[in-house]
Amino acid sequence: TLLTHAQPGTGYTRISVRVGVGSSHEPPELRGISHFLEHMLFRGTDRYASEEQSEAAELMGSTIEAYTTDVATVYSISVRPECLLDALELLHNMLSAPAFDDIELERNIVQEEILASLDEHGRDIDAIQLVTGRLYPSDPRGMPIYGHPESVEKISEADLCMWLERHYVGSNMTCVITGEVDEDVIRVRVADNLGDLNRGASSPAPRVQEDQHKGALHVENAGSQTSVCVAWRVNAPYANHAAAFNILASLLGARMYSALVSDRGLCYETGTSLFVQPDCVSFILSAKCTPENVFTVVQSLLDTPQKPFEVRDLKRQVSTTSFELVRSLKSPTGMAAALVEQIDSQAEPLRSKDIGALTISQIEEVRSLIDFDEVSIVTVGISPAGPTLAQLVSRGVSLLVEQLTGVV
């Protein structure tokens, strides 16, 4: 599949190749193989040594970037327009004929990447990953994208070759080209450069499981701050409310920042994540604070979506989001990212006019989809002393938990 979007005058061309395989496709014994394979494709091909591969990209004006998600692995490069065909050839060679050199060296790098989220006892201390696991407890989407040290250690060259042959096929790839591009000519050129890939079969992501671990989990970890995450999962099609979901996430983030940073100085920074699947979305609110403020911060995060928003709140977020969206989509890099996201979410790309047309009633309709009882809470840090979470949420949330139950 080829998606193009010409943007004359931008001065460069962006190429992104999306391969429809990620961590949600992996069996338990191969957890992390999609991400490991992504790493290995930078270790040279049958035509280029690793250093030559990097040099070839840099001579076109940039480096090759890559990332793995739960549903896809994406490879991108920005190049001077006259280098487009050479870049396509380089990506084709990279995705179809890796040398699989230095597997053990690269395995060590991947293991170091995994260890960054673990403590000295091998426990996961990434609060966002932990809360995602509680939102999707029996679903591979809740598993770490990088895999586990034990599973990555067992992945063999034969496993990597199998994963490449099964998933890196023409019918499972989408080539996105934006910026300085002649859309009629490029269709022929892409067919010349990528058309000889084995057609194979696409790799549909497994259906999202609907169970969720509610309540609170605390992971004891020494440090000056405690990480706090509070999350809700909404089982509703993303495409039906895409603009409203995104603006609601922005509204929640702005309210949380005001409550915890600007007004009370309890945190230095806060964050809001919108985890999108075609048939469900999750809102994840996060913050870091000193241990003695944990319960105040948890209380505030639980309160964040409770109160309706006002028209003036909506106007501010619509204005800033529309401006950022327009600015992003004017660049080939931003446009390519939006087209890739369109495939992942199975929804039309966000448009400024859709965001500008939102009403407060549409925001409240989406906010009403959040079941406040269906909340997952994770804290990572020193155990705080104080009242139980049950006492703190007695304001009306019918969540009955002991003081940070499930201490790990």
Coordinates of C-alpha atoms in Angstrom, one line a residue:
T1 CA 0.0 0.0 0.0
L2 CA 1.2 3.5 -0.9
L3 CA 0.0 6.7 0.7
T4 CA 1.4 10.1 -0.6
H5 CA 0.8 13.7 0.3
A6 CA 2.6 16.3 -1.8
Q7 CA 3.8 19.4 0.1
P8 CA 5.6 21.7 -2.4
G9 CA 8.1 24.1 -1.0
T10 CA 8.9 22.2 2.1
G11 CA 12.4 21.4 0.9
Y12 CA 12.6 17.7 1.8
T13 CA 10.8 14.4 1.5
R14 CA 9.8 12.1 4.3
I15 CA 9.5 8.4 3.8
S16 CA 7.9 6.1 6.5
V17 CA 7.4 2.4 6.1
R18 CA 4.9 0.9 8.5
V19 CA 5.1 -2.8 9.0
G20 CA 1.9 -4.2 10.6
V21 CA 3.5 -6.2 13.4
G22 CA 4.2 -5.2 17.1
S23 CA 4.1 -6.6 20.6
S24 CA 0.4 -7.5 20.5
H25 CA 1.1 -10.1 17.8
E26 CA 3.8 -11.9 19.9
P27 CA 3.3 -15.3 21.7
P28 CA 4.6 -15.4 25.3
E29 CA 7.7 -17.2 24.4
L30 CA 8.7 -14.5 21.9
R31 CA 7.9 -11.4 23.9
G32 CA 10.0 -8.5 22.5
I33 CA 10.9 -10.1 19.2
S34 CA 9.3 -7.2 17.1
H35 CA 11.5 -4.7 18.9
F36 CA 14.6 -6.9 18.8
L37 CA 14.1 -7.3 15.0
E38 CA 13.8 -3.6 14.6
H39 CA 17.2 -3.2 16.3
M40 CA 18.8 -6.0 14.1
L41 CA 17.8 -4.3 10.9
F42 CA 20.3 -1.5 11.7
R43 CA 23.1 -4.1 11.8
G44 CA 23.7 -4.2 8.1
T45 CA 22.4 -6.0 5.1
D46 CA 23.6 -8.3 2.3
R47 CA 24.8 -5.1 0.5
Y48 CA 25.8 -2.7 3.3
A49 CA 27.8 -3.2 6.5
S50 CA 26.3 -1.5 9.5
E51 CA 28.5 1.5 9.2
E52 CA 27.9 1.8 5.4
Q53 CA 24.2 1.6 6.0
S54 CA 24.3 4.6 8.4
E55 CA 26.7 6.5 6.1
A56 CA 24.4 6.0 3.1
A57 CA 21.5 7.5 5.0
E58 CA 23.5 10.4 6.3
L59 CA 24.7 11.3 2.8
M60 CA 21.1 11.7 1.8
G61 CA 20.6 14.2 4.6
S62 CA 19.4 12.3 7.6
T63 CA 19.5 9.1 9.6
I64 CA 17.0 6.2 9.6
E65 CA 14.6 6.3 12.6
A66 CA 12.5 3.4 13.9
Y67 CA 10.1 2.6 16.7
T68 CA 8.0 -0.4 17.7
T69 CA 4.4 -0.2 19.2
D70 CA 1.9 -2.8 20.2
V71 CA 0.5 -2.9 16.6
A72 CA 3.3 -1.8 14.3
T73 CA 7.0 -1.2 13.6
V74 CA 7.8 2.0 11.7
Y75 CA 11.0 3.0 9.8
S76 CA 11.4 6.6 8.6
I77 CA 13.9 8.8 6.9
S78 CA 13.9 12.5 5.8
V79 CA 16.0 13.1 2.7
R80 CA 16.7 15.7 0.0
P81 CA 14.1 15.3 -2.8
E82 CA 16.7 14.2 -5.3
C83 CA 17.7 11.3 -3.0
L84 CA 14.2 9.8 -2.8
L85 CA 14.8 6.8 -5.1
D86 CA 18.1 6.0 -3.4
A87 CA 16.3 6.2 0.0
L88 CA 13.6 3.8 -1.2
E89 CA 16.3 1.4 -2.3
L90 CA 18.1 1.6 1.0
L91 CA 14.9 1.0 3.0
H92 CA 14.0 -1.9 0.7
N93 CA 17.4 -3.6 1.2
M94 CA 17.2 -3.0 5.0
L95 CA 13.7 -4.5 5.3
S96 CA 14.2 -7.5 3.0
A97 CA 17.9 -8.6 3.4
P98 CA 19.3 -8.0 6.9
A99 CA 22.6 -9.6 7.6
F100 CA 21.8 -10.5 11.2
D101 CA 25.3 -9.6 12.2
D102 CA 26.3 -9.0 15.9
I103 CA 23.1 -10.6 17.3
E104 CA 24.6 -11.0 20.8
L105 CA 25.9 -7.4 20.9
E106 CA 22.5 -6.1 19.9
R107 CA 20.8 -8.4 22.4
N108 CA 22.9 -6.8 25.1
I109 CA 21.7 -3.3 24.0
V110 CA 18.1 -4.4 24.0
Q111 CA 18.6 -5.9 27.5
E112 CA 20.0 -2.6 28.7
E113 CA 17.0 -0.9 27.3
I114 CA 14.7 -3.2 29.3
L115 CA 16.7 -2.9 32.5
A116 CA 16.1 0.9 32.5
S117 CA 12.5 0.1 33.6
L118 CA 13.5 -2.5 36.2
D119 CA 14.9 -2.1 39.7
E120 CA 17.8 -4.1 41.1
H121 CA 15.5 -7.0 41.9
G122 CA 14.1 -7.2 38.4
R123 CA 10.7 -5.6 39.3
D124 CA 9.1 -3.3 36.8
I125 CA 9.2 0.3 38.2
D126 CA 7.7 2.0 35.1
A127 CA 4.4 3.3 36.5
I128 CA 2.9 3.9 33.1
Q129 CA 3.8 0.4 31.9
L130 CA 2.4 -1.0 35.1
V131 CA -0.9 0.8 34.9
T132 CA -1.2 -0.2 31.2
G133 CA -0.8 -3.8 32.3
R134 CA -3.7 -3.3 34.7
L135 CA -5.8 -1.8 32.0
Y136 CA -5.1 -4.8 29.7
P137 CA -4.2 -7.6 32.1
S138 CA -4.9 -10.6 29.9
D139 CA -4.1 -8.8 26.6
P140 CA -0.7 -8.6 25.0
R141 CA -1.2 -4.8 24.7
G142 CA -0.6 -4.7 28.5
M143 CA 2.8 -6.4 28.1
P144 CA 6.1 -4.4 27.8
I145 CA 6.8 -3.7 24.1
Y146 CA 10.5 -4.4 24.7
G147 CA 9.7 -7.8 26.2
H148 CA 11.2 -9.4 29.3
P149 CA 14.9 -10.2 29.9
E150 CA 14.1 -13.9 30.0
S151 CA 12.2 -14.0 26.7
V152 CA 14.7 -11.7 24.8
E153 CA 17.6 -13.9 26.0
K154 CA 16.0 -17.0 24.3
I155 CA 15.2 -15.4 20.9
S156 CA 17.4 -17.0 18.3
E157 CA 18.5 -16.0 14.8
A158 CA 16.1 -18.6 13.4
D159 CA 13.2 -16.8 15.4
L160 CA 14.2 -13.5 14.0
C161 CA 14.3 -14.9 10.4
M162 CA 10.9 -16.5 10.9
W163 CA 9.4 -13.2 12.2
L164 CA 10.9 -11.3 9.3
E165 CA 9.6 -13.7 6.7
R166 CA 6.1 -14.0 8.2
H167 CA 5.5 -10.3 8.8
Y168 CA 7.8 -8.2 6.6
V169 CA 5.8 -8.8 3.5
G170 CA 4.2 -6.6 0.9
S171 CA 0.6 -7.0 2.1
N172 CA 1.6 -6.1 5.6
M173 CA 3.5 -2.9 4.8
T174 CA 2.4 0.6 4.0
C175 CA 4.8 3.1 2.4
V176 CA 4.0 6.8 3.3
I177 CA 5.7 9.5 1.3
T178 CA 5.2 13.2 2.1
G179 CA 6.8 16.5 1.2
E180 CA 8.5 17.2 -2.1
V181 CA 7.1 14.4 -4.2
D182 CA 5.5 13.9 -7.6
E183 CA 2.7 11.6 -6.7
D184 CA 2.1 10.2 -10.2
V185 CA 5.8 9.4 -10.7
I186 CA 6.4 8.0 -7.3
R187 CA 3.8 5.3 -7.6
V188 CA 5.8 3.7 -10.4
R189 CA 9.0 4.2 -8.5
V190 CA 7.7 2.6 -5.3
A191 CA 6.5 -0.4 -7.4
D192 CA 10.0 -0.7 -8.8
N193 CA 11.7 -0.5 -5.4
L194 CA 9.4 -2.3 -3.1
G195 CA 7.2 -4.3 -5.5
D196 CA 9.3 -7.4 -5.4
L197 CA 8.6 -8.0 -1.7
N198 CA 6.8 -11.2 -1.0
R199 CA 3.1 -10.3 -0.9
G200 CA 2.4 -12.7 2.0
A201 CA -0.5 -12.0 4.3
S202 CA -1.4 -9.1 6.6
S203 CA -1.1 -9.5 10.4
P204 CA -4.3 -8.3 12.0
A205 CA -3.9 -7.4 15.7
P206 CA -5.8 -9.6 18.1
R207 CA -9.1 -8.3 19.5
V208 CA -8.8 -6.3 22.7
Q209 CA -9.8 -8.2 25.8
E210 CA -12.3 -6.4 27.9
D211 CA -11.1 -7.3 31.4
Q212 CA -9.3 -4.8 33.6
H213 CA -7.6 -4.9 37.0
K214 CA -9.3 -2.2 39.1
G215 CA -8.0 -0.8 42.4
A216 CA -4.5 0.1 43.5
L217 CA -1.0 -1.3 43.2
H218 CA 2.1 0.0 45.0
V219 CA 5.6 -1.0 44.0
E220 CA 8.1 -0.2 46.7
N221 CA 11.2 1.5 45.3
A222 CA 13.7 3.8 47.0
G223 CA 13.9 7.3 45.7
S224 CA 13.1 10.9 46.6
Q225 CA 9.9 10.9 44.6
T226 CA 7.0 8.6 44.0
S227 CA 5.5 8.1 40.6
V228 CA 1.7 8.1 40.5
C229 CA -0.6 6.9 37.6
V230 CA -4.4 6.9 37.6
A231 CA -6.1 5.5 34.5
W232 CA -9.6 4.8 33.1
R233 CA -10.4 2.6 30.1
V234 CA -13.3 3.5 27.8
N235 CA -14.7 0.7 25.7
A236 CA -16.0 2.7 22.8
P237 CA -14.9 3.1 19.1
Y238 CA -12.2 5.8 18.9
A239 CA -13.2 6.8 15.3
N240 CA -16.7 7.9 16.5
H241 CA -15.2 10.5 18.8
A242 CA -11.6 11.0 17.8
A243 CA -11.5 14.8 18.0
A244 CA -13.4 14.9 21.3
F245 CA -11.2 12.2 22.9
N246 CA -8.1 14.1 22.1
I247 CA -9.4 17.5 23.3
L248 CA -10.7 15.8 26.5
A249 CA -7.2 14.5 27.2
S250 CA -5.9 18.0 26.7
L251 CA -8.5 19.4 29.1
L252 CA -7.7 16.8 31.7
G253 CA -4.0 17.6 31.4
A254 CA -4.5 21.3 31.8
R255 CA -6.8 20.9 34.8
M256 CA -4.4 18.5 36.4
Y257 CA -1.4 20.8 35.9
S258 CA -3.2 23.7 37.4
A259 CA -4.3 21.7 40.5
L260 CA -1.0 20.1 41.2
V261 CA 1.6 22.4 39.9
S262 CA 0.4 26.0 39.4
D263 CA -2.0 26.2 42.3
R264 CA -0.4 24.1 45.0
G265 CA 3.2 23.4 44.0
L266 CA 2.9 19.7 44.8
C267 CA 4.6 18.5 41.6
Y268 CA 7.1 19.8 39.1
E269 CA 5.4 18.2 36.1
T270 CA 2.4 16.1 35.2
G271 CA 1.4 14.1 32.1
T272 CA -1.6 12.9 30.2
S273 CA -1.5 9.9 27.8
L274 CA -4.3 8.8 25.4
F275 CA -3.7 5.1 24.6
V276 CA -5.7 4.5 21.4
Q277 CA -7.1 1.3 20.1
P278 CA -9.7 1.1 17.3
D279 CA -12.4 -0.2 19.7
C280 CA -11.3 1.4 23.0
V281 CA -9.2 4.2 24.5
S282 CA -7.5 4.8 27.8
F283 CA -6.8 8.0 29.7
I284 CA -3.7 7.8 31.8
L285 CA -2.9 10.7 34.2
S286 CA 0.6 10.7 35.7
A287 CA 2.6 12.8 38.2
K288 CA 5.7 12.6 40.5
C289 CA 5.7 13.9 44.0
T290 CA 7.4 13.5 47.4
P291 CA 6.1 10.4 49.3
E292 CA 4.2 12.5 51.9
N293 CA 2.1 14.1 49.2
V294 CA 1.1 10.8 47.5
F295 CA -2.4 10.6 48.8
T296 CA -3.1 14.3 48.1
V297 CA -1.9 13.7 44.5
V298 CA -3.9 10.5 44.1
Q299 CA -7.0 12.3 45.3
S300 CA -6.4 15.2 42.9
L301 CA -5.9 12.8 39.9
L302 CA -9.1 11.0 40.8
D303 CA -11.0 14.3 41.0
T304 CA -9.6 15.6 37.6
P305 CA -12.3 14.1 35.3
Q306 CA -15.2 14.4 37.8
K307 CA -16.2 18.0 37.3
P308 CA -17.8 19.2 34.0
F309 CA -15.7 21.5 31.8
E310 CA -16.7 25.1 30.9
V311 CA -16.9 26.7 27.5
R312 CA -13.9 28.9 28.2
D313 CA -11.8 25.8 29.0
L314 CA -12.8 24.2 25.7
K315 CA -12.0 27.4 23.7
R316 CA -8.5 27.5 25.1
Q317 CA -7.7 23.9 24.3
V318 CA -9.3 24.1 20.9
S319 CA -7.2 27.1 20.1
T320 CA -3.8 25.6 21.2
T321 CA -4.5 22.2 19.8
S322 CA -5.7 23.5 16.4
F323 CA -2.6 25.7 16.1
E324 CA -0.2 22.8 17.0
L325 CA -2.0 20.5 14.6
V326 CA -1.8 22.9 11.7
R327 CA 1.8 23.6 12.4
S328 CA 2.6 19.9 12.6
L329 CA 0.8 18.9 9.4
K330 CA 2.6 21.6 7.4
S331 CA 5.8 19.6 7.9
P332 CA 6.4 16.3 5.9
T333 CA 7.4 14.7 9.2
G334 CA 4.2 15.6 11.0
M335 CA 2.0 14.7 8.0
A336 CA 3.7 11.3 7.6
A337 CA 3.2 10.6 11.4
A338 CA -0.5 11.5 11.0
L339 CA -1.0 9.1 8.1
V340 CA 0.7 6.3 10.0
E341 CA -1.5 7.0 13.1
Q342 CA -4.5 6.9 10.8
I343 CA -3.7 3.3 10.0
D344 CA -3.1 2.4 13.6
S345 CA -6.3 3.9 14.9
Q346 CA -8.5 3.1 11.9
A347 CA -9.8 6.6 12.1
E348 CA -9.5 9.6 9.8
P349 CA -6.6 12.0 10.7
L350 CA -7.5 14.8 13.1
R351 CA -8.3 18.0 11.2
S352 CA -8.3 21.5 12.6
K353 CA -11.9 22.1 11.4
D354 CA -13.2 19.1 13.3
I355 CA -11.5 20.3 16.5
G356 CA -12.8 23.8 16.0
A357 CA -16.3 22.5 15.5
L358 CA -16.4 20.7 18.9
T359 CA -19.0 21.8 21.4
I360 CA -19.0 21.5 25.1
S361 CA -21.9 19.0 24.9
Q362 CA -19.7 16.7 22.7
I363 CA -16.9 16.9 25.3
E364 CA -19.4 16.1 28.1
E365 CA -20.8 13.2 26.1
V366 CA -17.3 11.7 25.9
R367 CA -16.5 12.5 29.5
S368 CA -19.7 10.6 30.5
L369 CA -18.3 7.5 28.9
I370 CA -15.7 7.3 31.7
D371 CA -16.9 5.0 34.4
F372 CA -15.2 6.5 37.5
D373 CA -15.5 3.2 39.4
E374 CA -13.4 1.4 36.8
V375 CA -10.2 3.0 37.8
S376 CA -6.7 1.6 38.0
I377 CA -4.1 3.2 40.3
V378 CA -0.3 2.6 40.4
T379 CA 2.3 4.2 42.7
V380 CA 6.0 3.4 42.5
G381 CA 8.2 4.7 45.3
I382 CA 8.5 4.8 49.1
S383 CA 5.3 3.6 50.9
P384 CA 3.5 6.6 52.1
A385 CA 2.0 6.9 55.6
G386 CA -1.5 8.2 56.0
P387 CA -5.1 7.3 55.4
T388 CA -6.2 4.5 53.2
L389 CA -7.2 5.1 49.6
A390 CA -10.7 3.9 50.5
Q391 CA -11.0 6.8 52.9
L392 CA -9.6 9.2 50.4
V393 CA -12.0 8.3 47.6
S394 CA -15.0 8.2 49.9
R395 CA -16.3 11.3 48.2
G396 CA -18.5 9.2 46.0
V397 CA -16.3 6.9 44.0
S398 CA -17.5 3.4 44.9
L399 CA -14.0 2.0 44.8
L400 CA -13.1 -0.2 47.8
V401 CA -9.4 -0.7 48.1
E402 CA -7.1 -1.1 51.1
Q403 CA -4.2 1.2 51.5
L404 CA -2.4 0.7 48.2
T405 CA -3.3 -2.9 48.0
G406 CA -1.2 -5.3 46.1
V407 CA 2.1 -4.0 47.4
V408 CA 5.0 -5.6 45.4

